[in-house]
mmCIF file of N, CA, C and O in Angstrom:
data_model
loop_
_atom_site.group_PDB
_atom_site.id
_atom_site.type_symbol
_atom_site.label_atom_id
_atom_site.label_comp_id
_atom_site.label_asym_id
_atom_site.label_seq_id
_atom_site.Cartn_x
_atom_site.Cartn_y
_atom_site.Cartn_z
ATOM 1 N N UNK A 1 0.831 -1.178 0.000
ATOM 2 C CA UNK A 1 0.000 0.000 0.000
ATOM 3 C C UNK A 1 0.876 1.241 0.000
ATOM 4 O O UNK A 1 1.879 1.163 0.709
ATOM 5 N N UNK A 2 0.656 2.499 -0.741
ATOM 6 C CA UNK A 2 1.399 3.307 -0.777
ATOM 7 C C UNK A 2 0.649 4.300 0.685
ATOM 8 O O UNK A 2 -0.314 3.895 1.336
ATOM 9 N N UNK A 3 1.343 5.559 0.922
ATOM 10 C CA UNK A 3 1.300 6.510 2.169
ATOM 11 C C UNK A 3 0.305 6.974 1.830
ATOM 12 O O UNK A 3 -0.123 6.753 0.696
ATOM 13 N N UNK A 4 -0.284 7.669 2.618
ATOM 14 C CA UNK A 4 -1.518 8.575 2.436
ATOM 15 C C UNK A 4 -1.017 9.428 1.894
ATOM 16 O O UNK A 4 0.207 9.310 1.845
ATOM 17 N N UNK A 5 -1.537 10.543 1.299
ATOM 18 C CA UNK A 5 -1.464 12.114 0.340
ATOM 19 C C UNK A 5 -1.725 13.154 1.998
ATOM 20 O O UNK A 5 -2.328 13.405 3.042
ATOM 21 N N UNK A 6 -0.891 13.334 1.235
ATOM 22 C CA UNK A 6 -0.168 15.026 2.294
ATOM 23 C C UNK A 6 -1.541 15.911 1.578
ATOM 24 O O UNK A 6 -1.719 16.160 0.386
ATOM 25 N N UNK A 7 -2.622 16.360 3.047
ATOM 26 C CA UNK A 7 -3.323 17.459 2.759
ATOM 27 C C UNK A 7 -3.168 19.335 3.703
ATOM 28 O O UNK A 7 -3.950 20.267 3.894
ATOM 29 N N UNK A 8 -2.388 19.182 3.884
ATOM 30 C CA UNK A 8 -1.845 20.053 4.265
ATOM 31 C C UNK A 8 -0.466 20.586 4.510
ATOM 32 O O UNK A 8 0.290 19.621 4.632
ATOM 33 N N UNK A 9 -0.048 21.324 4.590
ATOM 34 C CA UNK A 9 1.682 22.072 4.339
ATOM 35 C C UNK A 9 2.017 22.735 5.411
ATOM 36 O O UNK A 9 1.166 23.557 5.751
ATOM 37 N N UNK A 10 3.178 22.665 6.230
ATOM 38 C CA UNK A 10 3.821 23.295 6.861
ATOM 39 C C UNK A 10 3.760 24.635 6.455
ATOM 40 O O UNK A 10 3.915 25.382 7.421
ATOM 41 N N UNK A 11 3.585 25.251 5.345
ATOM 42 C CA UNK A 11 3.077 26.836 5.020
ATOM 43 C C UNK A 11 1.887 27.079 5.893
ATOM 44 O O UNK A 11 1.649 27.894 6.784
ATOM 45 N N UNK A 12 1.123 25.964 5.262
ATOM 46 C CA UNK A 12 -0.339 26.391 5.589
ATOM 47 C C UNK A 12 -0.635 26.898 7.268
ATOM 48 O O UNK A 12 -1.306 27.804 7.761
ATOM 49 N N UNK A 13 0.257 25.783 7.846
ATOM 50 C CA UNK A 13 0.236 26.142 9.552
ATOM 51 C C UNK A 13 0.923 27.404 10.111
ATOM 52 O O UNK A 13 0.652 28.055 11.120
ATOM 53 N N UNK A 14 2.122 27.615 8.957
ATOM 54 C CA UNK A 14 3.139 28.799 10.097
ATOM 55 C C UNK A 14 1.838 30.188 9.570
ATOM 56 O O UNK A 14 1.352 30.889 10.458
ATOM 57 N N UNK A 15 1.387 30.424 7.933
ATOM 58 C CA UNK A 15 0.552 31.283 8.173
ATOM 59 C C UNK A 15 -0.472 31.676 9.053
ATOM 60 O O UNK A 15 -0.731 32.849 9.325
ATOM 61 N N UNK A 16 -1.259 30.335 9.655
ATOM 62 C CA UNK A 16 -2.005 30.527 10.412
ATOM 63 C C UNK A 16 -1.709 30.949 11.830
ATOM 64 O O UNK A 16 -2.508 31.446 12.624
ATOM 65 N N UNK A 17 -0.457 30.678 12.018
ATOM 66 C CA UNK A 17 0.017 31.011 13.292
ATOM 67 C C UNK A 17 0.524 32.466 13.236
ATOM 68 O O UNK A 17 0.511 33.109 14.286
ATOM 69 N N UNK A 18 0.957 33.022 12.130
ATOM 70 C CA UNK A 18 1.527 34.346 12.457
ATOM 71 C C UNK A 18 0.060 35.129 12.365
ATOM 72 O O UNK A 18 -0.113 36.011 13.207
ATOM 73 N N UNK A 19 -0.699 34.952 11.689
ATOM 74 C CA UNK A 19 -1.700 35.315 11.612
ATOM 75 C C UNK A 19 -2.256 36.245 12.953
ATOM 76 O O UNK A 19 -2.372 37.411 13.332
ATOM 77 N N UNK A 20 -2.596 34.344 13.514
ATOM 78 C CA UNK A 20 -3.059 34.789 15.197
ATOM 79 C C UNK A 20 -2.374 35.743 16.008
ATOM 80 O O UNK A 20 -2.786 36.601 16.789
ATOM 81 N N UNK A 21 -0.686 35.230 15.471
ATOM 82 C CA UNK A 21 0.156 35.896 16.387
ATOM 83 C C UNK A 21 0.096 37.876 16.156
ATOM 84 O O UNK A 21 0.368 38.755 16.974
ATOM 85 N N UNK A 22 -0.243 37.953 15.103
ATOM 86 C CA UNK A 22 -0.478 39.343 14.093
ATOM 87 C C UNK A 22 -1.489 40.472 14.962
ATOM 88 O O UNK A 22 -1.319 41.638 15.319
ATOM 89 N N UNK A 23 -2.499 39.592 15.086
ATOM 90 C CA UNK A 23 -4.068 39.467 15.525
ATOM 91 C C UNK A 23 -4.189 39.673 17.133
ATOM 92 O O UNK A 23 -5.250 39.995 17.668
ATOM 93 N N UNK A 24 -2.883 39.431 17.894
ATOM 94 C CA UNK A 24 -2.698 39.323 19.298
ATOM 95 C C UNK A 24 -3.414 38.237 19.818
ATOM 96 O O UNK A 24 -3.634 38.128 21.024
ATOM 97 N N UNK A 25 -3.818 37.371 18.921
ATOM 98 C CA UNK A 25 -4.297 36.360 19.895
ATOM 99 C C UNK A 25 -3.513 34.821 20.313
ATOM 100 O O UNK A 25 -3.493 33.796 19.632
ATOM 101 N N UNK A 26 -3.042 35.005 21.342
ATOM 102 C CA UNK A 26 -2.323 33.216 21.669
ATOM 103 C C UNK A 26 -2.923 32.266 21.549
ATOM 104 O O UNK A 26 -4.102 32.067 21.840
ATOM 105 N N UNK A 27 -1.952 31.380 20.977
ATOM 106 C CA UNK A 27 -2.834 30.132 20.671
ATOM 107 C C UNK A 27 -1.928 28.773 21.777
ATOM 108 O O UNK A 27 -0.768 28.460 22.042
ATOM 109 N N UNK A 28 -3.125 28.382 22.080
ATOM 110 C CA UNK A 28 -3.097 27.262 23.443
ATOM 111 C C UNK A 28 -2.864 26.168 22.875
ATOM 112 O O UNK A 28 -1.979 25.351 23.131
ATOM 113 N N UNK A 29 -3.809 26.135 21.950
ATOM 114 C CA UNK A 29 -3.529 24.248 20.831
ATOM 115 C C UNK A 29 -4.188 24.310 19.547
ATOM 116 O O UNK A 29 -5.243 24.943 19.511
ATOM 117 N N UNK A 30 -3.747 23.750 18.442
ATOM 118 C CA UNK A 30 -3.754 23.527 17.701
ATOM 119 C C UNK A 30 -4.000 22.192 16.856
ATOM 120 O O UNK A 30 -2.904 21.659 16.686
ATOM 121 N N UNK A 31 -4.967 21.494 16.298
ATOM 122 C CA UNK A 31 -5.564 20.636 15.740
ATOM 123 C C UNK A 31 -5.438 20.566 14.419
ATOM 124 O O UNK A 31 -6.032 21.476 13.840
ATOM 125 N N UNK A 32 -4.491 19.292 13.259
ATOM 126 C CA UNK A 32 -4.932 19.261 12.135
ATOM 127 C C UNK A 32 -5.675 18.045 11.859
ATOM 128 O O UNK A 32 -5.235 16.969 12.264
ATOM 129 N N UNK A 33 -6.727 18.117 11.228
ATOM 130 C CA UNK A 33 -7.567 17.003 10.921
ATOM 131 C C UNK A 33 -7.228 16.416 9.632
ATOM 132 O O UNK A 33 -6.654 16.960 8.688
ATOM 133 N N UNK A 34 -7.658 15.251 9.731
ATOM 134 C CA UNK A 34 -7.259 14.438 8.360
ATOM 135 C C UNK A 34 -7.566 14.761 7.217
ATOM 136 O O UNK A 34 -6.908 14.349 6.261
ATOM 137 N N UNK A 35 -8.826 15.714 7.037
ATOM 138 C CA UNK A 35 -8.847 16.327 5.745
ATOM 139 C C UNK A 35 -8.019 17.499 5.424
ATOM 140 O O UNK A 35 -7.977 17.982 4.293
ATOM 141 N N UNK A 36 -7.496 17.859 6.223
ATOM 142 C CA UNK A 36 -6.115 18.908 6.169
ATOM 143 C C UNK A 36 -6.786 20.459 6.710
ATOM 144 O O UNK A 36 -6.195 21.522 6.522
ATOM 145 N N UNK A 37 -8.084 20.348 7.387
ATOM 146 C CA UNK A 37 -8.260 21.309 7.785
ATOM 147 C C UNK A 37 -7.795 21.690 9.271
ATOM 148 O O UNK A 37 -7.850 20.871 10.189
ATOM 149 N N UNK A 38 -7.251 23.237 9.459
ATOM 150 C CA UNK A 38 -6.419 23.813 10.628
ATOM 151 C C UNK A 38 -7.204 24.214 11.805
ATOM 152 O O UNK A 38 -8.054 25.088 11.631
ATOM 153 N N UNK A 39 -7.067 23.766 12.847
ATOM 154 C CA UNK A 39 -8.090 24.453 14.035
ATOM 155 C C UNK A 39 -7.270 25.492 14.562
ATOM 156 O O UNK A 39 -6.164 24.952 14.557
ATOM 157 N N UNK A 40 -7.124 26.565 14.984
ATOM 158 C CA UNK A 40 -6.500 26.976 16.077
ATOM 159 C C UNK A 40 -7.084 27.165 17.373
ATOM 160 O O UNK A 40 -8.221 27.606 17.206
ATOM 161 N N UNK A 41 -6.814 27.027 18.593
ATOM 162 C CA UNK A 41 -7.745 27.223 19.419
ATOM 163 C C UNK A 41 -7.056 28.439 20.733
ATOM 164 O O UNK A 41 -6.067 28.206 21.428
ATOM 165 N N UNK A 42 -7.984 29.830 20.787
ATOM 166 C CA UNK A 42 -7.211 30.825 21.468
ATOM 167 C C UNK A 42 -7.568 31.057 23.066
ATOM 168 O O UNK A 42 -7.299 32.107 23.650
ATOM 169 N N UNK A 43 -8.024 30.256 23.504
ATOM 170 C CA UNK A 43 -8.231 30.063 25.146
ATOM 171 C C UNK A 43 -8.605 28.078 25.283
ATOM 172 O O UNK A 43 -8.999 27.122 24.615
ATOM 173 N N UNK A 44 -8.189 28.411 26.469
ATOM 174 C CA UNK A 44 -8.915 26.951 26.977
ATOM 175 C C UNK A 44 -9.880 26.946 27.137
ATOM 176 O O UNK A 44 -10.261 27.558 28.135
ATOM 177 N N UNK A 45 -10.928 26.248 26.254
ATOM 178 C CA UNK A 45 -12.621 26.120 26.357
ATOM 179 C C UNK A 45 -12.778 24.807 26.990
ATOM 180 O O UNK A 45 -13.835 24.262 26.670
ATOM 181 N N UNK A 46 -11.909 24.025 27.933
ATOM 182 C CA UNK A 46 -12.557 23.003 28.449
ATOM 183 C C UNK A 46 -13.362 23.140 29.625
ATOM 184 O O UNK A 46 -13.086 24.045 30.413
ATOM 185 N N UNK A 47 -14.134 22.518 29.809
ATOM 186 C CA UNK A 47 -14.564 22.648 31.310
ATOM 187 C C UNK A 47 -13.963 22.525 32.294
ATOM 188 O O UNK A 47 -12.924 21.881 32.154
ATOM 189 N N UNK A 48 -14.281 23.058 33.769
ATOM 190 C CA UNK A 48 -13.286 22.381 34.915
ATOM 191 C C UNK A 48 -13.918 21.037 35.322
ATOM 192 O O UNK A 48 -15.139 21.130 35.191
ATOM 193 N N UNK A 49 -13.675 20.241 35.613
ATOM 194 C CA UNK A 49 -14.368 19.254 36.167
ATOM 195 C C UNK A 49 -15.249 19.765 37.416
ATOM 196 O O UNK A 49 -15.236 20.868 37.964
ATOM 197 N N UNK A 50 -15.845 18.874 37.631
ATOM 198 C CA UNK A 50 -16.802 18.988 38.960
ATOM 199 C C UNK A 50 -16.268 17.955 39.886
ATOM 200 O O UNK A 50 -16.462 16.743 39.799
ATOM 201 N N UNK A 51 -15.680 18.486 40.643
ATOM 202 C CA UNK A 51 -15.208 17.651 41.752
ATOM 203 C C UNK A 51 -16.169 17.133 43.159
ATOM 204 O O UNK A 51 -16.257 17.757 44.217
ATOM 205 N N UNK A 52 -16.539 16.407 42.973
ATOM 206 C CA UNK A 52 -17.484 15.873 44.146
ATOM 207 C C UNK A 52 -16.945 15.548 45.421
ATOM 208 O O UNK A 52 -17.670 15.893 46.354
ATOM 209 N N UNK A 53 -16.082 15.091 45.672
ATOM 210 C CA UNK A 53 -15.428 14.525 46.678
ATOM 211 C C UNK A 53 -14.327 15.745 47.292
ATOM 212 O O UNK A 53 -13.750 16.526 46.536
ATOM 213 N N UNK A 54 -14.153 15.751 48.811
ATOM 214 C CA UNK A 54 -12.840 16.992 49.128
ATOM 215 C C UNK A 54 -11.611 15.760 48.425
ATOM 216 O O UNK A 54 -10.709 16.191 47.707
ATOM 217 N N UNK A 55 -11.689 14.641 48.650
ATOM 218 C CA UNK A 55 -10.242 14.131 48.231
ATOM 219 C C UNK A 55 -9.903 14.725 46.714
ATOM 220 O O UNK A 55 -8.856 15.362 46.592
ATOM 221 N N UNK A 56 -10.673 14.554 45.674
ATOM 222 C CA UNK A 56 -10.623 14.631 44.287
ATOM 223 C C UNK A 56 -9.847 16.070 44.411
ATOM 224 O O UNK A 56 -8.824 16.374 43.798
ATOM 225 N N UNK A 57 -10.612 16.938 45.405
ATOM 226 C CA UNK A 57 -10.395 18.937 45.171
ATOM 227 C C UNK A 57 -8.856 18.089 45.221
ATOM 228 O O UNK A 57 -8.192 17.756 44.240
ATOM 229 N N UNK A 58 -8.502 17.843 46.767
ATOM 230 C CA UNK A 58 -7.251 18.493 47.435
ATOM 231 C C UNK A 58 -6.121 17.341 46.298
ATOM 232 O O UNK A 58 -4.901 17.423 46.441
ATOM 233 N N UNK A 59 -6.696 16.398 45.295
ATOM 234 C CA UNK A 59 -5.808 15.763 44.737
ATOM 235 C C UNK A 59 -5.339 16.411 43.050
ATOM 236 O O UNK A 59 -4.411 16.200 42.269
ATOM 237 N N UNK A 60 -6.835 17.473 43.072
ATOM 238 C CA UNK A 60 -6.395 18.140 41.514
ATOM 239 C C UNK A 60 -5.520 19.209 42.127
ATOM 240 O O UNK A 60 -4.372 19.141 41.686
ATOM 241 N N UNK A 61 -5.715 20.212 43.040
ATOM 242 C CA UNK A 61 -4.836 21.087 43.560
ATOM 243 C C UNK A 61 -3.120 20.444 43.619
ATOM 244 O O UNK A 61 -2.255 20.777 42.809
ATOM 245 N N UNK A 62 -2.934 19.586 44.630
ATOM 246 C CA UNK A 62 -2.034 18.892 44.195
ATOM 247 C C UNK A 62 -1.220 19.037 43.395
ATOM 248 O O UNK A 62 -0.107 19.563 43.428
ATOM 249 N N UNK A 63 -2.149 18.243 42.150
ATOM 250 C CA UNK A 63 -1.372 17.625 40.887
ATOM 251 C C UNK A 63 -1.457 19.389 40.100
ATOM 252 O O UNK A 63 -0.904 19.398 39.000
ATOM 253 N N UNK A 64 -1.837 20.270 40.372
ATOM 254 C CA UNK A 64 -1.725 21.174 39.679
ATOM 255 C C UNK A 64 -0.557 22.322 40.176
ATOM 256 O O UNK A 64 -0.579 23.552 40.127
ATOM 257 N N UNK A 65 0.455 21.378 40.667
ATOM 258 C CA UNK A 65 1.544 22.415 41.370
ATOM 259 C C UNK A 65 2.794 22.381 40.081
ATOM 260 O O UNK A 65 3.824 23.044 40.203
#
Protein backbone atom coordinates (compact mmCIF):
# COMPACT_ATOMS: atom_id res chain seq x y z
CA UNK A 1 0.00 0.00 0.00
CA UNK A 2 1.40 3.31 -0.78
CA UNK A 3 1.30 6.51 2.17
CA UNK A 4 -1.52 8.57 2.44
CA UNK A 5 -1.46 12.11 0.34
CA UNK A 6 -0.17 15.03 2.29
CA UNK A 7 -3.32 17.46 2.76
CA UNK A 8 -1.85 20.05 4.27
CA UNK A 9 1.68 22.07 4.34
CA UNK A 10 3.82 23.29 6.86
CA UNK A 11 3.08 26.84 5.02
CA UNK A 12 -0.34 26.39 5.59
CA UNK A 13 0.24 26.14 9.55
CA UNK A 14 3.14 28.80 10.10
CA UNK A 15 0.55 31.28 8.17
CA UNK A 16 -2.01 30.53 10.41
CA UNK A 17 0.02 31.01 13.29
CA UNK A 18 1.53 34.35 12.46
CA UNK A 19 -1.70 35.31 11.61
CA UNK A 20 -3.06 34.79 15.20
CA UNK A 21 0.16 35.90 16.39
CA UNK A 22 -0.48 39.34 14.09
CA UNK A 23 -4.07 39.47 15.53
CA UNK A 24 -2.70 39.32 19.30
CA UNK A 25 -4.30 36.36 19.90
CA UNK A 26 -2.32 33.22 21.67
CA UNK A 27 -2.83 30.13 20.67
CA UNK A 28 -3.10 27.26 23.44
CA UNK A 29 -3.53 24.25 20.83
CA UNK A 30 -3.75 23.53 17.70
CA UNK A 31 -5.56 20.64 15.74
CA UNK A 32 -4.93 19.26 12.14
CA UNK A 33 -7.57 17.00 10.92
CA UNK A 34 -7.26 14.44 8.36
CA UNK A 35 -8.85 16.33 5.75
CA UNK A 36 -6.11 18.91 6.17
CA UNK A 37 -8.26 21.31 7.78
CA UNK A 38 -6.42 23.81 10.63
CA UNK A 39 -8.09 24.45 14.03
CA UNK A 40 -6.50 26.98 16.08
CA UNK A 41 -7.74 27.22 19.42
CA UNK A 42 -7.21 30.83 21.47
CA UNK A 43 -8.23 30.06 25.15
CA UNK A 44 -8.91 26.95 26.98
CA UNK A 45 -12.62 26.12 26.36
CA UNK A 46 -12.56 23.00 28.45
CA UNK A 47 -14.56 22.65 31.31
CA UNK A 48 -13.29 22.38 34.91
CA UNK A 49 -14.37 19.25 36.17
CA UNK A 50 -16.80 18.99 38.96
CA UNK A 51 -15.21 17.65 41.75
CA UNK A 52 -17.48 15.87 44.15
CA UNK A 53 -15.43 14.53 46.68
CA UNK A 54 -12.84 16.99 49.13
CA UNK A 55 -10.24 14.13 48.23
CA UNK A 56 -10.62 14.63 44.29
CA UNK A 57 -10.40 18.94 45.17
CA UNK A 58 -7.25 18.49 47.44
CA UNK A 59 -5.81 15.76 44.74
CA UNK A 60 -6.39 18.14 41.51
CA UNK A 61 -4.84 21.09 43.56
CA UNK A 62 -2.03 18.89 44.19
CA UNK A 63 -1.37 17.62 40.89
CA UNK A 64 -1.72 21.17 39.68
CA UNK A 65 1.54 22.41 41.37
Amino acid sequence: MGSARVTWHQTDLTRALKAAKNADQPVVRTEIAPDGTISLFHHDAAPAPILSDPFDAWRARRDGR
